[in-house]
PDB file of C-alpha atoms in Angstrom:
ATOM      1  CA  MET A   1       8.752  11.953 -12.164  1.00  0.00           C
ATOM      2  CA  HIS A   2       7.837   8.852  -9.875  1.00  0.00           C
ATOM      3  CA  ILE A   3       4.327   7.182 -10.092  1.00  0.00           C
ATOM      4  CA  ALA A   4       3.693   4.127  -7.780  1.00  0.00           C
ATOM      5  CA  ILE A   5       0.928   1.341  -8.175  1.00  0.00           C
ATOM      6  CA  ALA A   6      -0.673   0.106  -5.162  1.00  0.00           C
ATOM      7  CA  GLY A   7      -3.184  -2.590  -4.501  1.00  0.00           C
ATOM      8  CA  ASN A   8      -3.806  -5.687  -3.000  1.00  0.00           C
ATOM      9  CA  ILE A   9      -2.446  -9.311  -4.221  1.00  0.00           C
ATOM     10  CA  GLY A  10      -4.204  -9.928  -7.445  1.00  0.00           C
ATOM     11  CA  SER A  11      -5.390  -6.172  -8.100  1.00  0.00           C
ATOM     12  CA  GLY A  12      -3.487  -6.315 -11.109  1.00  0.00           C
ATOM     13  CA  LYS A  13      -0.443  -3.761 -10.175  1.00  0.00           C
ATOM     14  CA  SER A  14       2.079  -5.445 -12.327  1.00  0.00           C
ATOM     15  CA  THR A  15      -0.265  -5.614 -15.184  1.00  0.00           C
ATOM     16  CA  LEU A  16      -0.893  -1.798 -14.880  1.00  0.00           C
ATOM     17  CA  THR A  17       2.525  -0.729 -14.470  1.00  0.00           C
ATOM     18  CA  ARG A  18       3.408  -2.455 -17.436  1.00  0.00           C
ATOM     19  CA  LEU A  19       0.632  -0.944 -19.680  1.00  0.00           C
ATOM     20  CA  LEU A  20       1.231   2.594 -18.003  1.00  0.00           C
ATOM     21  CA  ALA A  21       4.949   2.154 -19.033  1.00  0.00           C
ATOM     22  CA  ARG A  22       4.280   1.334 -22.518  1.00  0.00           C
ATOM     23  CA  HIS A  23       1.509   4.148 -22.743  1.00  0.00           C
ATOM     24  CA  TYR A  24       3.572   6.853 -21.316  1.00  0.00           C
ATOM     25  CA  GLY A  25       7.222   5.822 -22.064  1.00  0.00           C
ATOM     26  CA  TRP A  26       7.914   5.728 -18.694  1.00  0.00           C
ATOM     27  CA  LYS A  27      10.652   3.070 -17.105  1.00  0.00           C
ATOM     28  CA  PRO A  28       8.687   0.181 -15.372  1.00  0.00           C
ATOM     29  CA  HIS A  29      10.153  -0.709 -12.301  1.00  0.00           C
ATOM     30  CA  TYR A  30       9.231  -3.934 -10.075  1.00  0.00           C
ATOM     31  CA  GLU A  31      10.078  -4.764  -6.683  1.00  0.00           C
ATOM     32  CA  GLN A  32      13.812  -6.559  -6.672  1.00  0.00           C
ATOM     33  CA  VAL A  33      14.345  -7.477  -2.969  1.00  0.00           C
ATOM     34  CA  ALA A  34      17.219  -9.937  -2.692  1.00  0.00           C
ATOM     35  CA  HIS A  35      16.920 -13.510  -1.183  1.00  0.00           C
ATOM     36  CA  ASN A  36      16.070 -12.657   2.781  1.00  0.00           C
ATOM     37  CA  PRO A  37      19.081 -14.670   4.533  1.00  0.00           C
ATOM     38  CA  TYR A  38      16.604 -15.043   7.328  1.00  0.00           C
ATOM     39  CA  LEU A  39      13.950 -16.850   5.248  1.00  0.00           C
ATOM     40  CA  GLU A  40      14.443 -20.315   6.221  1.00  0.00           C
ATOM     41  CA  ASP A  41      14.674 -19.630   9.898  1.00  0.00           C
ATOM     42  CA  TYR A  42      11.476 -17.673   9.679  1.00  0.00           C
ATOM     43  CA  TYR A  43       9.637 -20.611   8.494  1.00  0.00           C
ATOM     44  CA  ARG A  44      10.917 -22.846  11.240  1.00  0.00           C
ATOM     45  CA  ASP A  45      10.222 -19.994  13.955  1.00  0.00           C
ATOM     46  CA  ILE A  46       8.128 -17.283  12.731  1.00  0.00           C
ATOM     47  CA  LYS A  47       7.877 -15.491  16.101  1.00  0.00           C
ATOM     48  CA  ARG A  48      11.607 -15.703  16.518  1.00  0.00           C
ATOM     49  CA  TRP A  49      12.587 -14.285  12.905  1.00  0.00           C
ATOM     50  CA  SER A  50      10.047 -11.866  12.058  1.00  0.00           C
ATOM     51  CA  PHE A  51      11.817  -8.938  13.223  1.00  0.00           C
ATOM     52  CA  PRO A  52      15.306  -9.672  11.391  1.00  0.00           C
ATOM     53  CA  LEU A  53      13.179 -10.882   8.188  1.00  0.00           C
ATOM     54  CA  GLU A  54      11.269  -7.411   8.038  1.00  0.00           C
ATOM     55  CA  VAL A  55      14.308  -5.420   8.833  1.00  0.00           C
ATOM     56  CA  PHE A  56      16.058  -7.002   5.989  1.00  0.00           C
ATOM     57  CA  TYR A  57      13.293  -6.405   3.463  1.00  0.00           C
ATOM     58  CA  LEU A  58      12.923  -2.563   4.815  1.00  0.00           C
ATOM     59  CA  LYS A  59      16.727  -2.138   4.335  1.00  0.00           C
ATOM     60  CA  GLU A  60      16.409  -3.386   0.914  1.00  0.00           C
ATOM     61  CA  ARG A  61      13.336  -1.767  -0.440  1.00  0.00           C
ATOM     62  CA  PHE A  62      15.170   1.701   1.010  1.00  0.00           C
ATOM     63  CA  LYS A  63      18.113   1.033  -0.977  1.00  0.00           C
ATOM     64  CA  ASP A  64      16.139   0.546  -4.210  1.00  0.00           C
ATOM     65  CA  LEU A  65      14.085   3.829  -3.301  1.00  0.00           C
ATOM     66  CA  LEU A  66      17.339   5.654  -2.867  1.00  0.00           C
ATOM     67  CA  GLN A  67      18.361   4.517  -6.272  1.00  0.00           C
ATOM     68  CA  LEU A  68      15.043   5.053  -8.024  1.00  0.00           C
ATOM     69  CA  GLN A  69      15.180   8.807  -6.647  1.00  0.00           C
ATOM     70  CA  LYS A  70      18.813   9.372  -8.492  1.00  0.00           C
ATOM     71  CA  GLN A  71      17.162   8.336 -11.639  1.00  0.00           C
ATOM     72  CA  GLN A  72      16.769  11.410 -14.417  1.00  0.00           C
ATOM     73  CA  GLU A  73      13.985   8.601 -16.036  1.00  0.00           C
ATOM     74  CA  ASP A  74      10.292   8.945 -15.405  1.00  0.00           C
ATOM     75  CA  ILE A  75       9.461   5.913 -13.114  1.00  0.00           C
ATOM     76  CA  VAL A  76       6.201   3.776 -13.028  1.00  0.00           C
ATOM     77  CA  GLN A  77       6.869   1.597  -9.861  1.00  0.00           C
ATOM     78  CA  ASP A  78       5.114  -1.485  -8.891  1.00  0.00           C
ATOM     79  CA  ARG A  79       4.566  -1.628  -5.048  1.00  0.00           C
ATOM     80  CA  SER A  80       6.453   1.100  -2.969  1.00  0.00           C
ATOM     81  CA  ILE A  81       8.251   0.698   0.425  1.00  0.00           C
ATOM     82  CA  TYR A  82       5.028   2.613   2.215  1.00  0.00           C
ATOM     83  CA  GLU A  83       2.516  -0.479   1.567  1.00  0.00           C
ATOM     84  CA  GLY A  84       5.405  -2.953   2.201  1.00  0.00           C
ATOM     85  CA  VAL A  85       5.580  -1.374   5.724  1.00  0.00           C
ATOM     86  CA  TYR A  86       1.863  -0.044   6.296  1.00  0.00           C
ATOM     87  CA  VAL A  87       0.242  -3.171   4.686  1.00  0.00           C
ATOM     88  CA  PHE A  88       2.289  -6.346   4.982  1.00  0.00           C
ATOM     89  CA  THR A  89       4.394  -5.698   8.071  1.00  0.00           C
ATOM     90  CA  ALA A  90       1.931  -4.225   9.974  1.00  0.00           C
ATOM     91  CA  ASN A  91      -0.401  -7.343   9.156  1.00  0.00           C
ATOM     92  CA  ASN A  92       2.580  -9.377  10.358  1.00  0.00           C
ATOM     93  CA  HIS A  93       2.024  -7.608  13.542  1.00  0.00           C
ATOM     94  CA  ASP A  94      -1.397  -7.774  13.520  1.00  0.00           C
ATOM     95  CA  LEU A  95      -1.157 -11.633  13.313  1.00  0.00           C
ATOM     96  CA  GLY A  96       0.768 -11.748  16.570  1.00  0.00           C
ATOM     97  CA  ASN A  97       4.101 -12.243  14.704  1.00  0.00           C
ATOM     98  CA  LEU A  98       5.968  -9.351  15.822  1.00  0.00           C
ATOM     99  CA  ASP A  99       5.592  -8.055  19.146  1.00  0.00           C
ATOM    100  CA  ASP A 100       4.821  -4.319  20.035  1.00  0.00           C
ATOM    101  CA  ARG A 101       8.302  -3.505  21.092  1.00  0.00           C
ATOM    102  CA  ASP A 102       9.806  -4.744  18.001  1.00  0.00           C
ATOM    103  CA  PHE A 103       7.131  -3.107  15.972  1.00  0.00           C
ATOM    104  CA  GLU A 104       7.633   0.184  17.402  1.00  0.00           C
ATOM    105  CA  THR A 105      11.528  -0.097  16.684  1.00  0.00           C
ATOM    106  CA  TYR A 106      10.759  -1.085  13.220  1.00  0.00           C
ATOM    107  CA  MET A 107       8.460   1.816  12.621  1.00  0.00           C
ATOM    108  CA  GLU A 108      10.784   4.204  14.140  1.00  0.00           C
ATOM    109  CA  LEU A 109      13.439   3.013  11.817  1.00  0.00           C
ATOM    110  CA  PHE A 110      11.198   3.317   8.911  1.00  0.00           C
ATOM    111  CA  GLU A 111      10.309   6.893   9.558  1.00  0.00           C
ATOM    112  CA  ASP A 112      13.775   7.720  10.028  1.00  0.00           C
ATOM    113  CA  MET A 113      14.474   6.562   6.589  1.00  0.00           C
ATOM    114  CA  THR A 114      12.011   8.200   4.777  1.00  0.00           C
ATOM    115  CA  ASP A 115      12.589  11.429   6.416  1.00  0.00           C
ATOM    116  CA  VAL A 116      15.350  11.582   3.687  1.00  0.00           C
ATOM    117  CA  VAL A 117      13.331  10.640   0.719  1.00  0.00           C
ATOM    118  CA  ARG A 118      10.464  12.058  -1.331  1.00  0.00           C
ATOM    119  CA  TYR A 119       7.139  10.599  -1.666  1.00  0.00           C
ATOM    120  CA  PRO A 120       6.112   9.511  -5.156  1.00  0.00           C
ATOM    121  CA  ASP A 121       4.711  12.288  -7.457  1.00  0.00           C
ATOM    122  CA  LEU A 122       1.272  10.139  -7.408  1.00  0.00           C
ATOM    123  CA  MET A 123       0.410   6.860  -6.212  1.00  0.00           C
ATOM    124  CA  VAL A 124      -2.464   5.254  -8.062  1.00  0.00           C
ATOM    125  CA  TYR A 125      -4.477   3.037  -5.706  1.00  0.00           C
ATOM    126  CA  LEU A 126      -6.165  -0.012  -7.257  1.00  0.00           C
ATOM    127  CA  ARG A 127      -9.141  -0.620  -4.937  1.00  0.00           C
ATOM    128  CA  CYS A 128     -10.901  -3.919  -5.580  1.00  0.00           C
ATOM    129  CA  SER A 129     -12.685  -6.524  -3.378  1.00  0.00           C
ATOM    130  CA  VAL A 130     -11.664  -9.937  -2.704  1.00  0.00           C
ATOM    131  CA  GLY A 131     -14.219 -11.168  -5.054  1.00  0.00           C
ATOM    132  CA  HIS A 132     -12.557  -9.622  -7.752  1.00  0.00           C
ATOM    133  CA  ILE A 133      -9.108 -11.138  -6.974  1.00  0.00           C
ATOM    134  CA  GLU A 134     -11.023 -14.476  -7.014  1.00  0.00           C
ATOM    135  CA  LYS A 135     -12.303 -13.934 -10.573  1.00  0.00           C
ATOM    136  CA  ARG A 136      -9.081 -13.521 -11.909  1.00  0.00           C
ATOM    137  CA  GLY A 137      -8.471 -16.937 -10.914  1.00  0.00           C
ATOM    138  CA  ARG A 138      -4.412 -16.807 -10.755  1.00  0.00           C
ATOM    139  CA  SER A 139      -3.302 -20.119  -9.038  1.00  0.00           C
ATOM    140  CA  TYR A 140      -1.187 -18.952  -6.427  1.00  0.00           C
ATOM    141  CA  GLU A 141      -3.925 -16.281  -5.491  1.00  0.00           C
ATOM    142  CA  GLU A 142      -6.245 -19.143  -4.904  1.00  0.00           C
ATOM    143  CA  GLN A 143      -3.992 -20.987  -2.667  1.00  0.00           C
ATOM    144  CA  MET A 144      -4.444 -17.627  -0.182  1.00  0.00           C
ATOM    145  CA  PRO A 145      -6.733 -17.778   2.654  1.00  0.00           C
ATOM    146  CA  LEU A 146      -9.698 -15.553   2.250  1.00  0.00           C
ATOM    147  CA  ARG A 147      -9.166 -14.162   5.538  1.00  0.00           C
ATOM    148  CA  TYR A 148      -5.842 -12.970   4.733  1.00  0.00           C
ATOM    149  CA  LEU A 149      -6.963 -11.306   1.673  1.00  0.00           C
ATOM    150  CA  GLU A 150      -9.645  -9.670   3.500  1.00  0.00           C
ATOM    151  CA  SER A 151      -7.009  -8.481   6.568  1.00  0.00           C
ATOM    152  CA  LEU A 152      -4.838  -6.961   3.557  1.00  0.00           C
ATOM    153  CA  ASN A 153      -7.521  -5.012   2.076  1.00  0.00           C
ATOM    154  CA  ARG A 154      -8.546  -3.778   5.372  1.00  0.00           C
ATOM    155  CA  ARG A 155      -4.749  -2.646   6.045  1.00  0.00           C
ATOM    156  CA  TYR A 156      -4.901  -0.933   2.264  1.00  0.00           C
ATOM    157  CA  GLU A 157      -7.718   1.316   3.104  1.00  0.00           C
ATOM    158  CA  ASP A 158      -6.278   2.169   6.700  1.00  0.00           C
ATOM    159  CA  PHE A 159      -2.913   2.957   4.571  1.00  0.00           C
ATOM    160  CA  ILE A 160      -4.520   4.926   1.874  1.00  0.00           C
ATOM    161  CA  THR A 161      -7.024   6.885   3.770  1.00  0.00           C
ATOM    162  CA  LYS A 162      -5.357   7.524   7.253  1.00  0.00           C
ATOM    163  CA  GLN A 163      -1.515   6.929   7.053  1.00  0.00           C
ATOM    164  CA  TYR A 164      -0.017   7.729   3.595  1.00  0.00           C
ATOM    165  CA  GLN A 165       0.442  11.648   3.151  1.00  0.00           C
ATOM    166  CA  GLY A 166       1.369  11.921  -0.251  1.00  0.00           C
ATOM    167  CA  ARG A 167      -0.881  12.405  -3.366  1.00  0.00           C
ATOM    168  CA  VAL A 168      -3.107   9.484  -4.181  1.00  0.00           C
ATOM    169  CA  LEU A 169      -5.539   8.717  -7.139  1.00  0.00           C
ATOM    170  CA  ILE A 170      -7.987   5.805  -6.173  1.00  0.00           C
ATOM    171  CA  ILE A 171      -9.384   3.646  -9.144  1.00  0.00           C
ATOM    172  CA  GLU A 172     -12.334   1.604  -8.411  1.00  0.00           C
ATOM    173  CA  ALA A 173     -11.033  -1.411 -10.303  1.00  0.00           C
ATOM    174  CA  ASP A 174     -13.745  -4.171  -9.756  1.00  0.00           C
ATOM    175  CA  GLU A 175     -15.539  -3.317 -12.903  1.00  0.00           C
ATOM    176  CA  LEU A 176     -12.349  -2.727 -15.087  1.00  0.00           C
ATOM    177  CA  ASP A 177     -10.315  -4.901 -17.563  1.00  0.00           C
ATOM    178  CA  PHE A 178      -7.581  -2.646 -18.247  1.00  0.00           C
ATOM    179  CA  LEU A 179      -5.655  -5.233 -20.139  1.00  0.00           C
ATOM    180  CA  ALA A 180      -8.374  -6.728 -22.141  1.00  0.00           C
ATOM    181  CA  ASN A 181     -10.356  -3.414 -22.861  1.00  0.00           C
ATOM    182  CA  PRO A 182      -8.370  -0.350 -24.373  1.00  0.00           C
ATOM    183  CA  SER A 183     -11.486   1.944 -22.932  1.00  0.00           C
ATOM    184  CA  ASP A 184     -10.725   0.979 -19.466  1.00  0.00           C
ATOM    185  CA  LEU A 185      -6.859   1.812 -19.760  1.00  0.00           C
ATOM    186  CA  GLY A 186      -8.153   5.004 -20.976  1.00  0.00           C
ATOM    187  CA  PHE A 187     -10.291   5.404 -18.211  1.00  0.00           C
ATOM    188  CA  ILE A 188      -7.291   5.335 -15.827  1.00  0.00           C
ATOM    189  CA  THR A 189      -4.731   7.481 -17.950  1.00  0.00           C
ATOM    190  CA  ASP A 190      -7.589  10.103 -18.443  1.00  0.00           C
ATOM    191  CA  LYS A 191      -7.789  10.294 -14.539  1.00  0.00           C
ATOM    192  CA  ILE A 192      -3.787  10.191 -14.217  1.00  0.00           C
ATOM    193  CA  ASP A 193      -3.297  12.937 -16.941  1.00  0.00           C
ATOM    194  CA  ARG A 194      -5.887  14.935 -14.668  1.00  0.00           C
ATOM    195  CA  GLU A 195      -3.874  14.687 -11.695  1.00  0.00           C
ATOM    196  CA  LEU A 196      -0.460  15.120 -13.426  1.00  0.00           C
ATOM    197  CA  PHE A 197      -1.046  17.647 -16.004  1.00  0.00           C
ATOM    198  CA  GLY A 198      -4.519  19.175 -15.081  1.00  0.00           C
ATOM    199  CA  LEU A 199      -6.131  17.923 -18.379  1.00  0.00           C
ATOM    200  CA  PHE A 200      -9.457  16.971 -19.100  1.00  0.00           C
ATOM    201  CA  PRO A 201     -11.201  18.922 -15.938  1.00  0.00           C
ATOM    202  CA  ASP A 202     -14.438  17.818 -14.542  1.00  0.00           C
ATOM    203  CA  LYS A 203     -17.505  19.398 -16.123  1.00  0.00           C
TER     204      LYS A 203
END
């Protein structure tokens, strides 16, 4: 079984991945993209190096996904290749860092790659407002421009509701603190159980 956790920066993806792994006995998997050899060039000239930088990340995430799907263990994954493409690379294109020709070539490559792999059995999307992210108060998130986080939120909504074709469970996360409150974590696991195993039917 392959479960993916999706959500904006600061939504709690890594925390939920760890808690679900402990609750269900699943193996947690965190993104392990190698150091990108284009990174220094990218920061010197973003528009010139965006395409090779994004293709390198795509290649590494695809290799990672192939390895995941060969494993016999149940996996819960923090961020999938799909949001890397539909949210972050698409946002880079929106910002003008990838021109239309490069982005179309990139998307064709991505679609050819993902034709040979399966969607996760379930994607759990932590939907939260930018205000919720701000309340978490993590230092690296506080340094990010509000407009950037808002643009990612819009991209996530488009990704989840219009582009992604796999099975999705949307969790409204603004009022949840699943790290501090076991009942909030239980609320999420009940929903996952219902989706995966048909337990706790709605009355």
